[in-house]
Coordinates of C-alpha atoms in Angstrom, one line a residue:
M1 CA 98.5 118.2 106.1
K2 CA 99.9 118.3 109.6
L3 CA 103.6 118.4 110.1
L4 CA 103.6 115.1 112.1
N5 CA 101.8 113.2 109.4
L6 CA 104.1 114.6 106.7
T7 CA 107.2 113.6 108.6
N8 CA 105.7 110.2 109.3
R9 CA 105.0 109.7 105.6
Y10 CA 108.6 110.5 104.7
Y11 CA 110.0 108.3 107.4
I12 CA 107.7 105.3 106.4
V13 CA 108.6 105.7 102.7
I14 CA 112.3 105.8 103.5
A15 CA 112.0 102.9 105.9
L16 CA 110.1 100.8 103.4
F17 CA 112.7 101.5 100.7
L18 CA 115.6 100.6 103.1
L19 CA 113.8 97.5 104.4
L20 CA 113.0 96.3 100.9
I21 CA 116.7 96.5 99.9
S22 CA 117.7 94.9 103.2
V23 CA 115.1 92.1 102.9
S24 CA 116.1 91.4 99.3
F25 CA 119.8 91.2 100.2
L26 CA 119.2 89.1 103.3
T27 CA 116.8 86.7 101.4
Y28 CA 119.3 86.3 98.6
R29 CA 122.2 85.6 101.1
V30 CA 120.2 83.0 103.1
I31 CA 119.1 81.1 100.0
Y32 CA 122.6 81.3 98.5
L33 CA 124.2 79.9 101.7
M34 CA 121.6 77.2 102.0
D35 CA 122.1 76.2 98.4
R36 CA 125.8 76.1 98.8
E37 CA 125.4 74.1 102.0
I38 CA 123.3 71.5 100.1
S39 CA 126.0 71.2 97.4
D40 CA 128.8 70.9 100.0
H41 CA 126.8 68.2 101.9
M42 CA 126.3 66.2 98.7
R43 CA 130.1 66.4 98.0
Y44 CA 130.7 65.2 101.5
E45 CA 128.3 62.3 101.0
K46 CA 130.2 61.5 97.8
M47 CA 133.4 61.0 99.8
Q48 CA 131.7 58.8 102.4
I49 CA 130.2 56.6 99.7
E50 CA 133.6 56.1 98.1
K51 CA 135.0 55.0 101.5
Q52 CA 132.2 52.6 102.1
I53 CA 132.5 50.9 98.7
A54 CA 136.2 50.6 99.2
L55 CA 135.9 49.1 102.6
Q56 CA 133.0 46.6 101.7
P57 CA 134.1 44.4 98.7
G58 CA 130.9 42.4 98.9
I59 CA 128.8 45.3 97.5
Q60 CA 131.2 46.3 94.7
D61 CA 129.4 44.3 92.0
L62 CA 125.9 45.2 93.0
H63 CA 123.5 47.8 91.7
I64 CA 122.4 49.7 94.8
I65 CA 119.6 52.3 95.2
L66 CA 119.2 53.7 98.7
G67 CA 115.8 55.5 98.9
D68 CA 115.7 58.5 96.6
R69 CA 119.1 59.7 97.6
I70 CA 121.9 57.4 96.5
Q71 CA 122.3 55.2 93.4
I72 CA 125.5 53.1 92.8
D73 CA 125.9 51.4 89.4
P74 CA 128.9 49.4 88.2
I75 CA 130.0 50.4 84.7
P76 CA 132.3 48.5 82.3
K77 CA 134.8 51.3 81.9
F78 CA 135.8 54.5 83.6
T79 CA 135.6 57.4 81.2
T80 CA 135.8 60.7 82.9
F81 CA 136.7 62.5 86.2
K82 CA 134.0 65.1 85.6
V83 CA 131.5 65.7 88.4
I84 CA 128.1 66.9 87.2
L85 CA 125.9 68.9 89.5
R86 CA 122.6 70.0 88.2
D87 CA 119.0 70.7 89.2
T88 CA 116.0 68.9 87.7
T89 CA 112.3 68.3 88.2
V90 CA 110.9 64.8 88.9
L91 CA 107.3 63.9 88.5
L92 CA 106.0 62.1 91.6
S93 CA 102.6 60.7 92.4
E94 CA 101.3 61.6 95.9
G95 CA 97.7 61.0 96.9
G96 CA 96.6 60.5 93.4
K97 CA 98.1 63.8 92.3
I98 CA 101.1 64.3 90.0
L99 CA 103.5 66.7 91.6
K100 CA 106.6 68.3 90.1
V101 CA 109.3 68.0 92.7
P102 CA 112.6 69.8 92.3
Y103 CA 115.8 67.8 92.9
R104 CA 119.5 68.5 92.8
I105 CA 121.6 65.7 91.2
L106 CA 125.3 65.1 91.7
S107 CA 126.6 62.5 89.2
Y108 CA 130.2 61.2 88.7
E109 CA 132.2 58.2 87.8
Q110 CA 134.6 56.6 90.3
L111 CA 137.3 54.0 90.1
I112 CA 137.4 51.9 93.3
S113 CA 139.6 48.8 93.7
N114 CA 140.2 48.8 90.0
K115 CA 136.4 48.7 89.3
S116 CA 134.4 51.5 87.7
Y117 CA 131.2 52.9 89.2
R118 CA 128.7 55.6 88.3
I119 CA 127.4 57.2 91.5
T120 CA 124.4 59.5 91.6
L121 CA 123.2 61.4 94.6
W122 CA 119.7 62.9 94.7
R123 CA 118.7 65.7 97.1
R124 CA 115.2 66.9 97.2
L125 CA 114.9 70.7 97.2
T126 CA 111.3 71.1 98.4
E127 CA 112.4 71.8 101.9
N128 CA 114.8 74.4 100.7
R129 CA 112.2 76.3 98.9
D130 CA 109.7 76.0 101.7
L131 CA 112.3 77.3 104.1
G132 CA 113.0 80.2 101.7
N133 CA 109.3 81.1 101.5
G134 CA 108.9 80.9 105.2
L135 CA 111.9 83.1 105.6
V136 CA 110.4 85.7 103.3
T137 CA 107.1 85.6 105.1
T138 CA 108.8 86.0 108.5
I139 CA 110.8 88.9 107.3
I140 CA 107.7 90.6 105.9
L141 CA 105.9 90.2 109.1
V142 CA 108.8 91.5 111.1
T143 CA 109.1 94.4 108.7
L144 CA 105.4 95.4 109.2
D145 CA 105.8 95.1 112.9
I146 CA 108.9 97.4 112.9
I147 CA 107.1 99.9 110.7
A148 CA 104.0 99.9 112.9
C149 CA 106.0 100.3 116.0
F150 CA 108.1 103.0 114.4
Y151 CA 105.0 104.9 113.3
F152 CA 103.2 104.9 116.6
L153 CA 106.3 105.5 118.7
N154 CA 107.3 108.4 116.4
R155 CA 103.8 109.9 116.8
W156 CA 104.0 109.6 120.5
F157 CA 107.5 111.1 120.7
S158 CA 106.7 113.8 118.2
S159 CA 103.5 114.8 120.1
K160 CA 105.6 115.2 123.3
V161 CA 108.3 117.1 121.5
W162 CA 106.0 119.4 119.6
R163 CA 103.5 120.0 122.4
P164 CA 105.0 123.5 123.2
F165 CA 104.5 124.4 119.5
Y166 CA 100.8 123.4 119.5
R167 CA 100.3 125.3 122.8
A168 CA 101.7 128.4 121.1
I169 CA 99.3 127.9 118.2
N170 CA 96.4 127.7 120.6
V171 CA 97.5 130.9 122.3
L172 CA 97.7 132.7 119.0
K173 CA 94.2 131.5 118.0
K174 CA 92.8 133.0 121.1
F175 CA 94.7 136.3 120.6
D176 CA 92.3 139.2 119.9
L177 CA 93.5 142.6 119.0
Q178 CA 90.4 144.4 120.2
K179 CA 90.7 143.0 123.7
G180 CA 94.3 143.8 123.8
G181 CA 96.5 142.4 126.6
R182 CA 99.9 140.7 126.5
V183 CA 100.3 137.3 125.0
L184 CA 102.1 134.8 127.3
F185 CA 103.7 131.6 126.2
Q186 CA 104.7 128.7 128.4
R187 CA 108.4 127.9 128.6
S188 CA 109.7 124.7 127.1
N189 CA 112.7 122.4 127.5
V190 CA 113.4 123.0 123.8
E191 CA 115.5 126.1 123.2
E192 CA 114.2 126.6 119.7
F193 CA 110.6 126.8 120.9
N194 CA 111.6 129.3 123.6
T195 CA 113.2 131.4 121.0
L196 CA 110.1 131.2 118.8
N197 CA 107.8 132.1 121.7
A198 CA 110.0 135.1 122.5
E199 CA 109.8 136.4 118.9
L200 CA 106.1 135.8 118.8
T201 CA 105.7 137.8 122.0
K202 CA 107.6 140.7 120.5
L203 CA 105.6 140.5 117.3
T204 CA 102.2 140.4 119.0
D205 CA 103.2 143.3 121.2
K206 CA 104.2 145.4 118.2
V207 CA 101.0 144.5 116.4
T208 CA 98.9 145.5 119.4
R209 CA 100.7 148.8 119.7
D210 CA 100.4 149.5 116.0
Y211 CA 96.7 148.6 116.1
R212 CA 96.1 150.8 119.1
N213 CA 97.9 153.7 117.5
L214 CA 96.0 153.3 114.2
R215 CA 92.7 153.1 116.0
E216 CA 93.5 156.3 117.9
F217 CA 94.6 157.9 114.7
T218 CA 91.3 157.1 112.9
E219 CA 89.3 158.2 115.9
N220 CA 91.2 161.5 116.2
M221 CA 91.0 162.0 112.4
S222 CA 87.3 161.4 112.5
H223 CA 86.8 164.0 115.3
E224 CA 89.5 166.6 114.5
T225 CA 88.9 166.7 110.7
Q226 CA 85.2 166.8 110.7
T227 CA 85.1 169.8 113.0
P228 CA 87.2 172.1 110.8
L229 CA 85.4 170.9 107.7
A230 CA 82.0 171.7 109.3
I231 CA 83.3 175.2 110.2
I232 CA 84.6 175.8 106.7
R233 CA 81.2 174.6 105.3
S234 CA 79.2 176.9 107.5
K235 CA 81.5 179.9 106.8
L236 CA 81.1 179.3 103.1
E237 CA 77.4 179.1 103.4
L238 CA 77.3 182.3 105.3
L239 CA 79.5 183.9 102.8
L240 CA 77.3 182.7 100.0
Q241 CA 74.4 184.6 101.6
S242 CA 76.3 187.9 101.6
E243 CA 75.2 190.8 99.5
N244 CA 77.1 192.5 96.8
L245 CA 78.7 189.3 95.5
T246 CA 79.6 189.1 91.9
E247 CA 78.6 186.1 89.8
D248 CA 82.2 184.9 89.6
Q249 CA 82.6 185.1 93.4
I250 CA 79.4 183.1 93.9
N251 CA 80.6 180.4 91.5
H252 CA 84.0 180.2 93.3
I253 CA 82.3 179.9 96.7
R254 CA 80.0 177.2 95.4
S255 CA 82.9 175.3 93.8
T256 CA 84.8 175.5 97.1
L257 CA 81.8 174.4 99.1
D258 CA 81.4 171.4 96.7
S259 CA 85.0 170.5 97.3
V260 CA 84.6 170.7 101.0
N261 CA 81.5 168.5 100.9
R262 CA 83.4 165.9 98.8
L263 CA 86.4 166.0 101.2
S264 CA 84.0 165.5 104.1
K265 CA 82.4 162.5 102.4
M266 CA 85.8 161.0 101.4
N267 CA 87.1 161.4 105.0
K268 CA 84.1 159.6 106.4
S269 CA 84.4 156.8 103.8
L270 CA 88.1 156.3 104.4
I271 CA 87.6 156.2 108.1
L272 CA 84.8 153.7 107.7
L273 CA 87.0 151.5 105.5
T274 CA 89.7 151.6 108.1
R275 CA 87.4 150.6 110.9
I276 CA 86.1 147.7 108.9
E277 CA 89.7 146.6 108.2
N278 CA 90.5 146.9 111.9
E279 CA 87.6 144.6 112.8
Q280 CA 85.8 147.2 114.8
Y281 CA 82.4 145.8 113.7
A282 CA 82.9 142.3 115.0
T283 CA 79.4 142.0 116.7
E284 CA 76.8 140.2 114.7
D285 CA 73.0 140.5 114.8
L286 CA 70.1 138.7 113.3
V287 CA 69.2 141.4 110.8
P288 CA 65.6 141.3 109.3
M289 CA 66.8 142.0 105.8
G290 CA 63.4 142.4 104.2
Q291 CA 62.3 145.1 106.6
L292 CA 65.7 146.8 106.4
V293 CA 65.5 146.9 102.5
K294 CA 62.1 148.5 102.7
K295 CA 63.3 151.0 105.3
Q296 CA 66.3 152.0 103.3
L297 CA 64.2 152.5 100.1
E298 CA 61.7 154.7 102.0
S299 CA 64.6 156.9 103.2
L300 CA 65.6 157.4 99.5
D301 CA 62.1 158.2 98.2
V302 CA 63.0 161.9 97.6
F303 CA 65.8 160.9 95.2
I304 CA 63.7 158.3 93.5
E305 CA 60.9 160.7 92.9
S306 CA 63.2 163.4 91.7
K307 CA 64.5 161.1 88.9
Q308 CA 61.0 159.8 88.2
L309 CA 62.2 156.2 88.5
Q310 CA 59.9 153.1 88.1
V311 CA 60.6 150.9 91.1
S312 CA 59.9 147.2 91.1
T313 CA 60.4 145.2 94.3
H314 CA 60.2 141.5 95.1
I315 CA 61.2 141.1 98.8
D316 CA 61.1 138.1 101.1
D317 CA 60.0 139.5 104.5
D318 CA 60.6 136.2 106.4
M319 CA 64.3 136.0 105.9
S320 CA 67.1 137.4 108.1
V321 CA 70.9 137.4 107.8
R322 CA 73.5 137.2 110.6
M323 CA 75.7 140.2 110.2
N324 CA 76.5 143.5 111.8
L325 CA 73.4 145.8 111.7
H326 CA 75.3 149.0 111.0
L327 CA 77.2 147.4 108.2
A328 CA 74.0 146.0 106.7
E329 CA 72.5 149.5 106.6
I330 CA 75.6 151.0 105.0
L331 CA 75.7 148.1 102.4
L332 CA 72.0 148.7 101.4
T333 CA 72.3 152.5 101.4
N334 CA 75.4 152.4 99.2
L335 CA 73.9 149.9 96.7
F336 CA 70.6 151.8 96.4
S337 CA 72.2 155.2 96.3
N338 CA 74.6 154.0 93.5
A339 CA 71.7 152.5 91.5
I340 CA 69.6 155.7 91.8
K341 CA 72.5 158.0 91.0
Y342 CA 73.5 156.2 87.8
C343 CA 70.0 155.2 86.7
T344 CA 68.7 157.1 83.7
R345 CA 65.9 159.6 84.3
G346 CA 62.6 157.8 84.1
G347 CA 64.4 154.5 84.1
E348 CA 63.9 151.3 86.0
L349 CA 65.1 150.3 89.5
N350 CA 64.5 146.7 90.4
I351 CA 65.1 145.2 93.9
M352 CA 64.8 141.5 94.5
L353 CA 65.5 139.8 97.9
T354 CA 65.4 136.0 98.3
T355 CA 67.0 133.6 100.8
Q356 CA 69.9 133.1 98.4
R357 CA 70.7 136.6 97.2
L358 CA 70.0 140.3 96.9
V359 CA 69.8 141.7 93.4
V360 CA 69.9 145.5 92.7
S361 CA 69.5 146.5 89.1
N362 CA 69.0 149.8 87.3
S363 CA 68.8 150.9 83.7
G364 CA 71.7 153.0 82.3
P365 CA 74.4 153.2 79.6
P366 CA 77.4 150.8 79.7
L367 CA 80.3 151.5 82.0
T368 CA 83.3 153.5 80.8
I369 CA 85.6 151.3 82.9
P370 CA 86.0 147.5 83.0
G371 CA 83.3 145.8 84.9
D372 CA 85.8 143.9 87.1
Q373 CA 87.1 147.3 88.4
I374 CA 83.8 148.7 89.6
F375 CA 84.4 147.7 93.2
E376 CA 87.9 149.2 93.4
R377 CA 88.6 152.4 95.2
F378 CA 88.3 155.8 93.4
K379 CA 86.8 154.1 90.3
K380 CA 83.9 156.6 89.6
G381 CA 83.3 156.4 85.9
D382 CA 81.9 159.6 84.3
S383 CA 80.5 161.2 87.5
P384 CA 82.7 164.1 88.6
D385 CA 80.9 164.6 91.9
S386 CA 81.4 161.1 93.1
V387 CA 84.0 160.2 95.7
G388 CA 84.5 156.7 94.2
L389 CA 84.4 154.8 97.5
G390 CA 80.8 153.7 97.8
L391 CA 81.1 150.4 96.0
A392 CA 84.6 149.9 97.6
I393 CA 82.9 150.1 101.0
V394 CA 80.3 147.6 99.7
K395 CA 83.1 145.2 98.7
K396 CA 84.8 145.6 102.1
I397 CA 81.6 144.9 104.0
G398 CA 81.0 141.8 101.8
G399 CA 84.4 140.5 102.6
H400 CA 84.0 141.2 106.3
C401 CA 80.5 139.5 106.5
N402 CA 81.3 136.6 104.1
L403 CA 79.1 137.9 101.3
Q404 CA 79.9 137.2 97.7
L405 CA 79.5 140.2 95.4
Q406 CA 79.2 140.2 91.6
Y407 CA 78.4 142.8 88.9
D408 CA 77.0 142.2 85.4
Y409 CA 75.5 144.4 82.6
I410 CA 72.6 142.6 80.9
N411 CA 70.2 144.1 78.4
G412 CA 70.9 147.7 79.4
M413 CA 70.7 146.9 83.1
H414 CA 73.4 147.3 85.7
C415 CA 73.0 144.3 88.0
F416 CA 74.6 143.9 91.4
Y417 CA 74.4 140.5 93.1
V418 CA 74.9 139.9 96.8
E419 CA 75.1 136.2 97.6
F420 CA 74.2 135.0 101.1
R421 CA 75.9 132.0 102.7
P422 CA 73.2 129.4 103.7
E423 CA 74.6 129.1 107.2
R424 CA 74.0 132.8 107.8
V425 CA 70.4 132.9 106.6
V426 CA 67.5 132.3 109.0
V427 CA 64.0 132.0 107.6
R428 CA 61.1 132.8 109.9
T429 CA 58.4 130.0 110.1
V430 CA 54.9 130.6 111.1

């Protein structure tokens, strides 16, 4: 969720909570004041009626009903000074319908000119409730209007305030270590954003320097290390061909030569892993995977024949995958070499390639390490001459090229699955 939407959500929730409390309090106060005003007005009418009866002796003995508001009845005897104020409901017929109409009644006894009267005032409360409902509706509409204005104005102000931040994000998205160069951020009127941009500039400069130094180190390591190793290997091979060597000397030379070869392989593998991690294989090609699988198998025919393996293939020649060609070759070579190396003599080697996956399986005894560790570095099982980086390179290539890797051991077969993403697969149509 974007920061602007998150802040707007919190603001709206808080605003709704505060407005709800405010509206409830305001509605209560308005209705309370209106209700009190009605009662006060009825008491005022009470005093006016008393004056009129006292000033007009001709109406003192009459039963008077004025509309639905005032009723004056002479009574034989005055009994109490108590004034009764209560709410009630009266059934009225309007347009053939029976309606329940709320009323407020003020009833009391009054002694005027030595005569007793019971005076009743009726006040219809329908208008009061209608006014209360209208007030609530008006407040709700005003509340919605305030929230809507607050939401859009906040988005507008926030977009202007946060514009330097989004510009910095776009600059970082376009930043490429391989192209190098210095990252430049635009200055802002907000001091905090200028501080952030300055720190980001320092950080990207440091990352660029570190990347350049690491790349130079790997290139120098690749060049400078392989040359001495090649010289040592050639010297040991010449020494191995010398005469008058004892059996122990020959064994020591061969052991040293094997260690040099392993060191050379390890050096190449580690350099390859570093280059993949440094995104030095960013270019992508449309690799004809079916043809490449057949080519890699043909290059390993000598090793397949030496172990007398029974090879079964099911290859889709019409499918291609978008990935780096060099990495695709290394991926297939490592998978096939691993399967041939650990396959039992005279065993089975199965290769299946479809538009969804590549499956490489070989017969062999179960692993001596957990299956979930097979793609980790320097996990080489029972093979002493293995470097332990072949499948680690496969995993690294899979992560770089968005390929999903999986291993399973089923019915005496080691199965390696390489899942292709549908958007990276292209099928040739005739």
